Coordinates of C-alpha atoms and ligand atoms in Angstrom, one line a residue:
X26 CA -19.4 -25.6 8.7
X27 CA -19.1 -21.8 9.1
X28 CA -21.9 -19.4 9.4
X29 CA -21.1 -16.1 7.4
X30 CA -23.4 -13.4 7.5
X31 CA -23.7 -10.2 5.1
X32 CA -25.7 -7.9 5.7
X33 CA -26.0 -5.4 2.1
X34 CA -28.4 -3.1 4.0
X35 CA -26.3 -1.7 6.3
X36 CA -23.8 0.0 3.8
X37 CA -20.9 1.5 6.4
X38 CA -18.5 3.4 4.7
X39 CA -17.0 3.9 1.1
X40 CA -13.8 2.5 0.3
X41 CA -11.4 5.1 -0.8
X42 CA -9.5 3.5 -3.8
X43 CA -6.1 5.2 -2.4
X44 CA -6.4 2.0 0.2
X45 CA -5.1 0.0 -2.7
X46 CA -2.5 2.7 -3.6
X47 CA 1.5 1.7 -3.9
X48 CA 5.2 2.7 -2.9
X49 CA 7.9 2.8 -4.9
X50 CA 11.6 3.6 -3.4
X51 CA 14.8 5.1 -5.0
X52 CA 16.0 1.3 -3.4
X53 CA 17.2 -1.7 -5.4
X54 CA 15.8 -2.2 -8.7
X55 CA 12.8 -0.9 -7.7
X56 CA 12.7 2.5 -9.3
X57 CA 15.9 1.7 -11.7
X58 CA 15.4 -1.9 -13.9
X59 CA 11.9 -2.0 -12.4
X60 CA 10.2 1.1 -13.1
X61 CA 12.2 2.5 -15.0
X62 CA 15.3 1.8 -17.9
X63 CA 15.4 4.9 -20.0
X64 CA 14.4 6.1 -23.7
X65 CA 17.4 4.5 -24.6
X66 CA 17.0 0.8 -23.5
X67 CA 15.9 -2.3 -25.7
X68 CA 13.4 -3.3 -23.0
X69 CA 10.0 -1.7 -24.2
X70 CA 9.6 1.7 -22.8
X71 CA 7.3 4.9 -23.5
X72 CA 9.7 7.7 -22.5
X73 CA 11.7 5.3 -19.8
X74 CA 9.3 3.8 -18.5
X75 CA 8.9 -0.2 -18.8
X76 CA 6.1 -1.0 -20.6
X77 CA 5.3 -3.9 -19.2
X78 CA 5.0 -2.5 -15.8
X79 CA 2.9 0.7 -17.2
X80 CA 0.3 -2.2 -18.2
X81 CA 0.1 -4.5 -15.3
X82 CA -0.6 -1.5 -12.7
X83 CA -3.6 -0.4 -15.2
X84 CA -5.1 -3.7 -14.9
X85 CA -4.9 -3.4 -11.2
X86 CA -5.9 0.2 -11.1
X87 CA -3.5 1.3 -9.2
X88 CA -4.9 4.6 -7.8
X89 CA -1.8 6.5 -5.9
X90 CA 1.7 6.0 -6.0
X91 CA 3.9 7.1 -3.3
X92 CA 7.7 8.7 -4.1
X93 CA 10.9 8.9 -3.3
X94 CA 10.7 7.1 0.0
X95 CA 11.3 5.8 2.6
X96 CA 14.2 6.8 4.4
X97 CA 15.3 7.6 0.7
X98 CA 12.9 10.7 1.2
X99 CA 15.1 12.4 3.9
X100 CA 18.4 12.6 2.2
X101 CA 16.9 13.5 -1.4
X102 CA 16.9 16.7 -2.7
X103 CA 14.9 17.4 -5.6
X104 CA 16.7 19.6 -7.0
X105 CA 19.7 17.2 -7.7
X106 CA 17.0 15.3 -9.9
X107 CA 15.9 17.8 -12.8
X108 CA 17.0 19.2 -16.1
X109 CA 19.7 17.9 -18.2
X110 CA 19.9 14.7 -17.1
X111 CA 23.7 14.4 -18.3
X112 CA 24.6 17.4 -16.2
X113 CA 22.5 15.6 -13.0
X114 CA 24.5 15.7 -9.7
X115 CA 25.4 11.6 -8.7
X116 CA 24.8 10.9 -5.4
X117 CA 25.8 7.8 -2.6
X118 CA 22.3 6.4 -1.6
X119 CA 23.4 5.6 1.7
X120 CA 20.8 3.9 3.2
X121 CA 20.3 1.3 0.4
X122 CA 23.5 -0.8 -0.6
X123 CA 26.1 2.8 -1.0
X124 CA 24.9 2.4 -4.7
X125 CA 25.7 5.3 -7.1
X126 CA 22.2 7.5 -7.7
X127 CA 22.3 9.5 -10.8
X128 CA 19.2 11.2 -10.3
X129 CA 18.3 10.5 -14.0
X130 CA 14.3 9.4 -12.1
X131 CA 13.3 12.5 -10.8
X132 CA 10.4 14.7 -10.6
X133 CA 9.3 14.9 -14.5
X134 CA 9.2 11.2 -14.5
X135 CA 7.9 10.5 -11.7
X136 CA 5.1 12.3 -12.9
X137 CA 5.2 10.9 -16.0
X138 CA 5.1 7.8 -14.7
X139 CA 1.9 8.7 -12.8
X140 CA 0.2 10.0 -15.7
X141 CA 0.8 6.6 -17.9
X142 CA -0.3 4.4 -15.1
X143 CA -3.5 6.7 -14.1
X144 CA -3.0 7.3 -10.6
X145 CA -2.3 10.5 -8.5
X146 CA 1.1 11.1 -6.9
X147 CA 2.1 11.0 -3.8
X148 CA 5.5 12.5 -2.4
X149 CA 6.9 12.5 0.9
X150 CA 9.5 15.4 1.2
X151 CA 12.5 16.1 2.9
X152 CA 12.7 17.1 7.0
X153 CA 15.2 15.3 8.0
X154 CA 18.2 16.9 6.1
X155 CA 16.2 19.6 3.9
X156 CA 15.3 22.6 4.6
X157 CA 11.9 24.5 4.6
X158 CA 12.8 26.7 1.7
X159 CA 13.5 23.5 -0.4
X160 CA 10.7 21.9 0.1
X161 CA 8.2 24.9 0.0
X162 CA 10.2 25.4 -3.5
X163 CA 8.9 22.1 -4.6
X164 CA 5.6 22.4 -4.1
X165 CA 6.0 25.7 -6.4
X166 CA 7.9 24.0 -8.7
X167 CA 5.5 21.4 -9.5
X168 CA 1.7 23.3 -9.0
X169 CA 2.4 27.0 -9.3
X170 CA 1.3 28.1 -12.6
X171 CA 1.9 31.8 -12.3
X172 CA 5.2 33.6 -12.9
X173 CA 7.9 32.5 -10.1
X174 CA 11.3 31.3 -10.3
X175 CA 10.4 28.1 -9.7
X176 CA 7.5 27.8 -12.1
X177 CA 10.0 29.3 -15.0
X178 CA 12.2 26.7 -13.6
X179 CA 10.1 24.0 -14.5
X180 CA 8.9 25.4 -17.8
X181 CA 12.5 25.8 -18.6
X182 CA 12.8 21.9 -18.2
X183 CA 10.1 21.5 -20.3
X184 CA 6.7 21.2 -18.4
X185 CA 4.5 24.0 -19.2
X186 CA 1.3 23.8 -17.3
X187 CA 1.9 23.0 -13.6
X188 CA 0.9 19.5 -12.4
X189 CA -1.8 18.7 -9.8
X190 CA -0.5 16.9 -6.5
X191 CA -2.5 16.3 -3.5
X192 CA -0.8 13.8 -1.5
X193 CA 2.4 15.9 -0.2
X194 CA 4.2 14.0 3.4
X195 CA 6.4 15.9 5.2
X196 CA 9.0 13.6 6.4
X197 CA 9.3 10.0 6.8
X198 CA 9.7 8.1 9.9
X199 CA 11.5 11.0 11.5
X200 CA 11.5 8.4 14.8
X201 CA 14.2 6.8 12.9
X202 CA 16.1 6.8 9.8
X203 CA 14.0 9.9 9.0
X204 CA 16.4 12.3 12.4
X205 CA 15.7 10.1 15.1
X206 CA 13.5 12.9 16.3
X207 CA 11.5 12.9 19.7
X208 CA 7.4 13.2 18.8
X209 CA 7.4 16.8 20.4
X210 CA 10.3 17.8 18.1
X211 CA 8.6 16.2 14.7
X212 CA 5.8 18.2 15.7
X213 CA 7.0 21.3 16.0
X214 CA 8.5 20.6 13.0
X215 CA 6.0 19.6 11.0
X216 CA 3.7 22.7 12.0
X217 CA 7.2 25.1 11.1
X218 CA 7.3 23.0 7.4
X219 CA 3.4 22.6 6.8
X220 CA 3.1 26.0 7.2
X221 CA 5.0 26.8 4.1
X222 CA 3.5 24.2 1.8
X223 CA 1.2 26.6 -0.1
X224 CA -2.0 26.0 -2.2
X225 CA -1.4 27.4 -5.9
X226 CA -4.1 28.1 -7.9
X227 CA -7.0 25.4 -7.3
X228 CA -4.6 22.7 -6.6
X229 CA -5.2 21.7 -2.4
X230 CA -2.9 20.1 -0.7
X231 CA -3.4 16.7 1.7
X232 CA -0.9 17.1 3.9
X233 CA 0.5 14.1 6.0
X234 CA 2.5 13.9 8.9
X235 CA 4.5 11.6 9.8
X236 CA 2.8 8.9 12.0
X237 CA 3.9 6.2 14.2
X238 CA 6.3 2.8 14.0
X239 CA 4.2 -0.1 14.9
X240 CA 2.7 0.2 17.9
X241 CA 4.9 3.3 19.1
X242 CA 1.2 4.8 20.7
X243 CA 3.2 7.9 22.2
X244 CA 4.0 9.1 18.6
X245 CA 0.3 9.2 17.6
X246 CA -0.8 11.0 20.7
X247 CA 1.9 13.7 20.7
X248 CA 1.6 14.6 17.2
X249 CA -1.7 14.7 17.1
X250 CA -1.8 16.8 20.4
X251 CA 0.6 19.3 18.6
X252 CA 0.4 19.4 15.2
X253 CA -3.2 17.6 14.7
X254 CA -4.7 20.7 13.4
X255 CA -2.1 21.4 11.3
X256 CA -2.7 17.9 8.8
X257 CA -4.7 15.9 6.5
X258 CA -3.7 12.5 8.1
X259 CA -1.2 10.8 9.5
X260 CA 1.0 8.2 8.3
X261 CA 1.3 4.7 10.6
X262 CA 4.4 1.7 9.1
X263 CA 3.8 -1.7 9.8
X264 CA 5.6 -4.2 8.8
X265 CA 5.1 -8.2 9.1
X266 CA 8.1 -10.2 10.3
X267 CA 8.1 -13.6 11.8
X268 CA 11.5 -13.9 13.9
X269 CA 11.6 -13.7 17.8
X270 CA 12.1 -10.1 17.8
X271 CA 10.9 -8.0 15.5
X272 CA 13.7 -7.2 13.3
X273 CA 14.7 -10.8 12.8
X274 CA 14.1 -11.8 9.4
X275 CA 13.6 -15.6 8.1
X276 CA 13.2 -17.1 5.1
X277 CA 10.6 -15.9 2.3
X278 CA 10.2 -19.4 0.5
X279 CA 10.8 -22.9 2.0
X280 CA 9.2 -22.1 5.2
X281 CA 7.6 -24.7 7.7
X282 CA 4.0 -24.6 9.2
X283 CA 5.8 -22.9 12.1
X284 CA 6.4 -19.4 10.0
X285 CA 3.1 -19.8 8.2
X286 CA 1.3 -19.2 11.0
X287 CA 3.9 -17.1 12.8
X288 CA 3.2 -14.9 9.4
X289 CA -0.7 -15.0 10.0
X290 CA -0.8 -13.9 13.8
X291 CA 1.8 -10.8 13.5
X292 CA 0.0 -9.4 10.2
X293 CA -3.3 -9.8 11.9
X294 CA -1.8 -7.4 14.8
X295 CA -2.4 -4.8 12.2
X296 CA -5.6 -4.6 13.1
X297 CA -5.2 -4.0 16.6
X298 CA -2.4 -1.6 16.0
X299 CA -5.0 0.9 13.7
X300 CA -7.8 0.0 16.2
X301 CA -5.6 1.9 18.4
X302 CA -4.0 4.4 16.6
X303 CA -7.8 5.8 15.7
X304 CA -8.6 5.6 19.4
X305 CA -6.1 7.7 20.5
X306 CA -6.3 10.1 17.2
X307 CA -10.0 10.1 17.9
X308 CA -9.7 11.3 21.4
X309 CA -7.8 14.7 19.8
X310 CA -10.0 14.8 17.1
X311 CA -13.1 13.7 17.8
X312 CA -14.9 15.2 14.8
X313 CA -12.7 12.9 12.2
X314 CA -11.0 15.7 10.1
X315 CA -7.7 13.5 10.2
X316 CA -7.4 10.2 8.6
X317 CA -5.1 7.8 9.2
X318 CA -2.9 6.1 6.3
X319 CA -1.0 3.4 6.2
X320 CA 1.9 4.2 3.9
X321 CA 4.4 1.9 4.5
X322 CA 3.2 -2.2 4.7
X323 CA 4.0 -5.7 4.1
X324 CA 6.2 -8.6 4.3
X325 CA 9.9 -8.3 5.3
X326 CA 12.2 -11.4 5.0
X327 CA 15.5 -12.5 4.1
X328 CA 16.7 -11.4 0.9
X329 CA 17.1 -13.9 -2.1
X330 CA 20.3 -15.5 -1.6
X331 CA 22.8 -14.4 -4.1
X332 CA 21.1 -10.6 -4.7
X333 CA 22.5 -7.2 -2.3
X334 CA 21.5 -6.9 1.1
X335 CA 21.0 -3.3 0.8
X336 CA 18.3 -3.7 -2.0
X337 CA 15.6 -6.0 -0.2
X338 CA 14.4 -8.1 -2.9
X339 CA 12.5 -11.2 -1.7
X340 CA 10.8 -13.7 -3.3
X341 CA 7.2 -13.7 -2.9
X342 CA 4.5 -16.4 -2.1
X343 CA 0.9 -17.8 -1.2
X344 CA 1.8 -16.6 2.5
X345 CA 2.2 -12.9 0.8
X346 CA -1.0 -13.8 -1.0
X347 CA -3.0 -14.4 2.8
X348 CA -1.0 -11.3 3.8
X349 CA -2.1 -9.1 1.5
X350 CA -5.7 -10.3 1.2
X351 CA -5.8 -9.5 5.2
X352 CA -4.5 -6.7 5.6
X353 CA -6.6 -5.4 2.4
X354 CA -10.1 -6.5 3.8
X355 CA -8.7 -5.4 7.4
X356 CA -8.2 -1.9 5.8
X357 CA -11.8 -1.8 4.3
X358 CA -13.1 -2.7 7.5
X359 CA -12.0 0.6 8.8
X360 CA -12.4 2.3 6.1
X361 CA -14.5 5.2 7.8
X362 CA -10.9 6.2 8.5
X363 CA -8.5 4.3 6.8
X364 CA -8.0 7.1 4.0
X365 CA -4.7 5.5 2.2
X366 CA -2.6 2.6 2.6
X367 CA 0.7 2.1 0.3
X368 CA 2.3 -1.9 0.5
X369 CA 5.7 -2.0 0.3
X370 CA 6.8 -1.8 -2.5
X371 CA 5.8 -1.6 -6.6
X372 CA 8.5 -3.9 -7.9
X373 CA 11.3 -5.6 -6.9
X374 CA 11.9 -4.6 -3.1
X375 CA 10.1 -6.4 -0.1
X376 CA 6.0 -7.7 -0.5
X377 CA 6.4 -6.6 -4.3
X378 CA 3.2 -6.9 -6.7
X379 CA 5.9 -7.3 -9.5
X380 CA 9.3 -8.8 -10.0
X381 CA 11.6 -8.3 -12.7
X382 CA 14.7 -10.0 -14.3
X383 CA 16.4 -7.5 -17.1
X384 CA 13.6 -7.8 -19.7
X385 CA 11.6 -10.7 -18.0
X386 CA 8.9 -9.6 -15.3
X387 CA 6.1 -12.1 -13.3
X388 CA 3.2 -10.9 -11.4
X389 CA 3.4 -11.9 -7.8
X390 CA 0.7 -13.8 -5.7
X391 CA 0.2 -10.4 -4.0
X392 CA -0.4 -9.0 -7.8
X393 CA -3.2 -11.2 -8.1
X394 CA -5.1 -10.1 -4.9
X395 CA -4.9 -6.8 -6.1
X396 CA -6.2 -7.8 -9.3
X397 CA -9.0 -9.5 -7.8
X398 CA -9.8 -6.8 -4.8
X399 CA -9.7 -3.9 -7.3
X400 CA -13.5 -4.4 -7.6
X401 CA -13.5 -2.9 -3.5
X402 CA -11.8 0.4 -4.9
X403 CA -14.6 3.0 -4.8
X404 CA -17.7 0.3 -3.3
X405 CA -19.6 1.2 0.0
X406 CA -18.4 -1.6 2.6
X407 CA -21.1 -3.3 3.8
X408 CA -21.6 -5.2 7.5
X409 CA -20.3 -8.7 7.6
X410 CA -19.3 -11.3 10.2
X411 CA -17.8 -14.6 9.8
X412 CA -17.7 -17.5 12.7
X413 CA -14.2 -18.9 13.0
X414 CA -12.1 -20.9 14.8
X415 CA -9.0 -20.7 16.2
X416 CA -5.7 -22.2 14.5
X417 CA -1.8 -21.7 14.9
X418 CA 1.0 -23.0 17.6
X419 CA 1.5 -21.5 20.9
X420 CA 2.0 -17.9 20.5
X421 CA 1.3 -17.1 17.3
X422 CA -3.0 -17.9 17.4
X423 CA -5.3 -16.8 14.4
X424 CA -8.7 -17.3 13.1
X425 CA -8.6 -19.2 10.5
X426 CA -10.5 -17.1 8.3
X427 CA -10.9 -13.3 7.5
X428 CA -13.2 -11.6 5.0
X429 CA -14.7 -7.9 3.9
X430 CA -17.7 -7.2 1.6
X431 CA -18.6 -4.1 -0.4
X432 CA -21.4 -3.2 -3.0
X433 CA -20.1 -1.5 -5.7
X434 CA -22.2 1.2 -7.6
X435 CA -23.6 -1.3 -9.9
X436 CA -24.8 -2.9 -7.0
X437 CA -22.9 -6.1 -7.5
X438 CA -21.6 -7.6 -4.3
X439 CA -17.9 -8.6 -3.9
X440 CA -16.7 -10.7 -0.8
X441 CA -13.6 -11.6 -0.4
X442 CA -12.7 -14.5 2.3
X443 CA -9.3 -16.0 3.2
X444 CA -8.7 -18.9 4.7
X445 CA -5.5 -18.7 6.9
X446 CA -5.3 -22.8 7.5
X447 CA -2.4 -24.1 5.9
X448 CA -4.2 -27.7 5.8
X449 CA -7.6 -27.5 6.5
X450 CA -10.2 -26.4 4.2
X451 CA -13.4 -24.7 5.8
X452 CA -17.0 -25.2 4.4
X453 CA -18.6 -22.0 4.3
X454 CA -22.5 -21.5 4.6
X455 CA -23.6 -18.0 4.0
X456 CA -26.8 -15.8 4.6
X457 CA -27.0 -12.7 2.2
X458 CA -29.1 -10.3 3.7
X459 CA -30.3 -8.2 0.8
X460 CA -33.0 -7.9 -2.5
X461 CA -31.9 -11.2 -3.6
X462 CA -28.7 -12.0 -5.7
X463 CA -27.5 -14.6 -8.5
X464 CA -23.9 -16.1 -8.8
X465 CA -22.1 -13.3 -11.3
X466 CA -18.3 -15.4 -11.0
X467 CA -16.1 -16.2 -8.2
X468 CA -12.0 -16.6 -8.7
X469 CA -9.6 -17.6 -6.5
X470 CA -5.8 -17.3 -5.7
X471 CA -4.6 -20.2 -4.0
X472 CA -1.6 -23.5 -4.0
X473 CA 0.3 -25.3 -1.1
X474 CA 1.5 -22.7 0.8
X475 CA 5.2 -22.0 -0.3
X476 CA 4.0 -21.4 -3.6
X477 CA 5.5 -19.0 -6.1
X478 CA 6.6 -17.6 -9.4
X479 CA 9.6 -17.8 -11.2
X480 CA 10.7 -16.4 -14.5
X481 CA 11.1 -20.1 -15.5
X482 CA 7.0 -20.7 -14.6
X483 CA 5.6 -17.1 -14.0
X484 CA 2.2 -18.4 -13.7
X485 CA 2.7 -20.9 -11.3
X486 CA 0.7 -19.0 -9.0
X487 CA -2.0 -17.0 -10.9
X488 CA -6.2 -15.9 -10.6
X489 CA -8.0 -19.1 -11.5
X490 CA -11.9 -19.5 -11.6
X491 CA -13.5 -20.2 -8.6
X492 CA -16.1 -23.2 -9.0
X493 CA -16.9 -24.3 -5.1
X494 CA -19.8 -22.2 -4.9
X495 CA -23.3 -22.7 -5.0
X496 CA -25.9 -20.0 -4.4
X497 CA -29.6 -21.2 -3.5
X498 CA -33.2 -18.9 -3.3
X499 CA -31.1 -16.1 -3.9
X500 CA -29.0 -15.5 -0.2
X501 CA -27.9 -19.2 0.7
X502 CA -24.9 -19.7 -0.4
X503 CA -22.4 -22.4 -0.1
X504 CA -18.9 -22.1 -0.1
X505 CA -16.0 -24.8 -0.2
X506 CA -12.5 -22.7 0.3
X507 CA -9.7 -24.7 0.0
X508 CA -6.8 -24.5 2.4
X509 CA -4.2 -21.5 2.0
X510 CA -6.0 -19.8 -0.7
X511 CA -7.9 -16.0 -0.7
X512 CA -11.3 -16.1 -2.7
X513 CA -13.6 -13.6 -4.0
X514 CA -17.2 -14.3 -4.6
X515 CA -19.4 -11.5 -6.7
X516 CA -23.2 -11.6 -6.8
X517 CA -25.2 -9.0 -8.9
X518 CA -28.6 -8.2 -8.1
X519 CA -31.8 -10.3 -9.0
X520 CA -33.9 -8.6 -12.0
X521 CA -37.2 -7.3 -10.8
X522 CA -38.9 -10.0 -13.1
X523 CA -37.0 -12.7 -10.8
X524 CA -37.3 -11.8 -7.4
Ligands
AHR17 O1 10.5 0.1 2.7 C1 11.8 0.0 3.1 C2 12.0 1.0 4.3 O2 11.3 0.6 5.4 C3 11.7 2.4 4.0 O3 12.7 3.1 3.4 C4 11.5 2.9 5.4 O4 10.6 4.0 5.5 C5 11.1 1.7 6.2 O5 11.8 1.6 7.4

């Protein structure tokens, strides 16, 4: 048995709903076949953009979208993706499989994308190989509404009224693929760009720097040293491998206990790794006028066998299920400065939420713990601890379970709990300390641990009502989780005619 304590007086922080935001790449099939096909394909589409996809990112409320990368971002230059698109320039995308990019997804449908999904863009420009005047030309180009070359520019191309952006990164990991740049060179850098990104109108910019790789601690504290009055936030990538080293890849189905739990002791390093990030970013800014975001995140492994190398599409499991429901409560849990995270990516490349097959598309397992965390987006955290114990093989050690809790505005109370044990299921007792709560409906996302969906049987893996739970006197409650599987249990509040 395992004591769980929540504690819905002490209300913490608000989770932003950008935490449960997404990235989508100029790589693979994400952005071309994924998100988009064209007005003139027989797949369904609303101006080019896949129906299908449009839908299933509404029912998850998908709040931000990041665009066009990724190292993508560095070698892009907007301009190459506007007006006519028969007349567009074609491009090598070198970093992702030397594929042919004819630029026919560019800015006016990237917002349009936004704007049928319902979420606020979020681009990351150019620094490594752009130069200041471009990218201070975007920004004019897509929220000046006055008279200006580039404001005719764009109503020339048929967008009138300027669009609002926010979310505007200046660079992406410029440590590597992004210039290879020294943190005292970014900086500089980013201070010499930044200054140049201009507010139009009422639209405000968030800007972002460039943050660290991993646990690359140096980056953090020489950025923020330099250039920490200069931004918004910072960016931090973290990915989750399971090799020897870091950059080894293995298998993303058919895996052994070994690489399950392998999986669940280097994604809970995220935790430290943000823990430390804010310490340092704290020191420099001790009053908290810079968040942190995590735009990059998620599982990396070995590409289906068969499909390009350079386009990173994996298969996608209950492992990426526990992944995701980690490092999603582990993000609520700081979300007094955890401002944005982005998992890598929307469809089709890495931890995807959605795969597709020409006209076919299924909803990963990490789909469905979006769709059942959405109710976080917007709720005030509350305090919460959970006893554990520990699981795993030498080396690779984890609790074996890991929860957050928030009350929404309605006052209902969502917890979400995973249990990380391949095998072992863990009986739950838990004390709500509160007004007094009734059982509104629990779901759960769970299977043997290898798990997934195929076009053949999409739904393989899927949300499935959650019956294991038992609430008693209003805050005793008594949970049965079953092994690998991610839960979420909901209370709403007693009427005053029953308490
Ligand atoms: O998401 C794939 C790649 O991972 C991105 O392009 C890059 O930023 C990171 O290294």
């Amino acid at each position: 048995m395992f004591h769980y304590v929540i504690n819905t007086h002490h209300k913490v922080s608000t989770i932003r709903p950008e935490i449960y935001g997404g990235f989508s790449e100029h790589l693979g099939r994400c952005i071309y076949g994924g998100v988009y096909v064209g007005e003139d394909s027989a797949i369904p589409n609303a101006n080019g953009m896949r129906t299908d996809i449009v839908e299933a990112l509404k029912k998850i409320k998908l709040p931000v979208l990041r665009w066009p990368g990724g190292c993508f971002a560095d070698e892009y230059h907007w301009k190459d993706g506007i007006g006519d698109k028969t007349l567009r320039k074609r491009m090598v995308n070198t970093h992702w499989g030397g594929v042919v990019e004819d630029n026919s997804f560019g800015t006016h449908e990237f917002m349009e994308f936004c704007r049928q999904v319902g979420c606020q863009p979020y681009i990351n420009g150019n620094l490594g190989s752009g130069t200041v005047e471009e990218m201070q030309e975007w920004i004019e180009y897509i929220t000046f509404d006055g008279e200006s070359p580039m404001a005719n520019l764009r109503r020339k191309n048929g967008q009138d009224a300027p669009w609002k952006l926010k979310y505007f990164c200046v660079g992406n990991e410029n440590w590597g693929c992004g210039g290879n740049m020294r943190p005292e060179f970014y900086a500089d850098n980013y201070r010499r760009y930044a200054t140049y990104l201009r507010n139009f109108g009422d639209n405000r910019l968030y800007k972002i720097a460039c943050g660290p790789n991993s646990a690359d601690y140096r980056w953090t504290e020489e950025v923020m040293k330099i250039a920490g009055k200069q931004c918004n936030a910072i960016s931090l990538h973290y990915y989750t491998t399971c090799g020897d080293e870091w950059k080894t890849k293995t298998q993303a189905t058919g895996f052994n206990e070994e690489y399950w739990y392998r999986c669940m002791a280097r994604t809970l390093k995220m935790e430290e790794i943000v823990s430390k990030h804010l310490q340092i970013m704290d020191y420099y800014d001790p009053e908290h006028k810079v968040d942190l975001i995590v735009d990059e995140w998620g599982t990396w492994f070995d590409v289906e066998p068969g499909t390009n190398p350079g386009f990173l599409y994996q298969q996608n499991t209950i492992r990426d299920a526990l992944v995701a429901g980690i490092n999603l409560n582990i993000f609520n849990k700081h979300s007094d400065r955890v401002a944005m995270s982005n998992i890598a990516q929307l469809v089709n490349v890495l931890q995807a939420v959605i795969l597709t097959e020409g006209e076919k598309m299924l909803l990963t397992p990490t789909y469905h713990i979006y769709d059942m965390y959405s109710v976080h987006q917007g709720a005030k955290l509350v305090d919460s601890w959970i006893e554990t114990k520990e699981i795993g093989i030498d080396g690779f050690r984890s609790p074996n379970l890991h929860e957050s809790a928030s009350v929404s505005d309605d006052g209902t109370l969502n917890a979400t709990i995973c249990n990380l044990s391949p095998t072992e299921s863990a009986h739950i007792c838990a004390d709500v300390l509160g007004d007094g709560y009734r059982l509104k409906e629990a779901f759960i996302v769970g299977g043997a641990m290898g798990d997934y969906n195929t076009f053949e049987k999409p739904d393989k893996v899927q949300v499935q009502p959650f019956t294991d739970c038992k609430l008693e006197q209003g805050r005793l409650m008594d949970i049965q989780i079953p092994a690998s599987s991610v839960v979420r249990i909901s209370l709403e509040p007693l009427g005053i005619a029953e308490k």
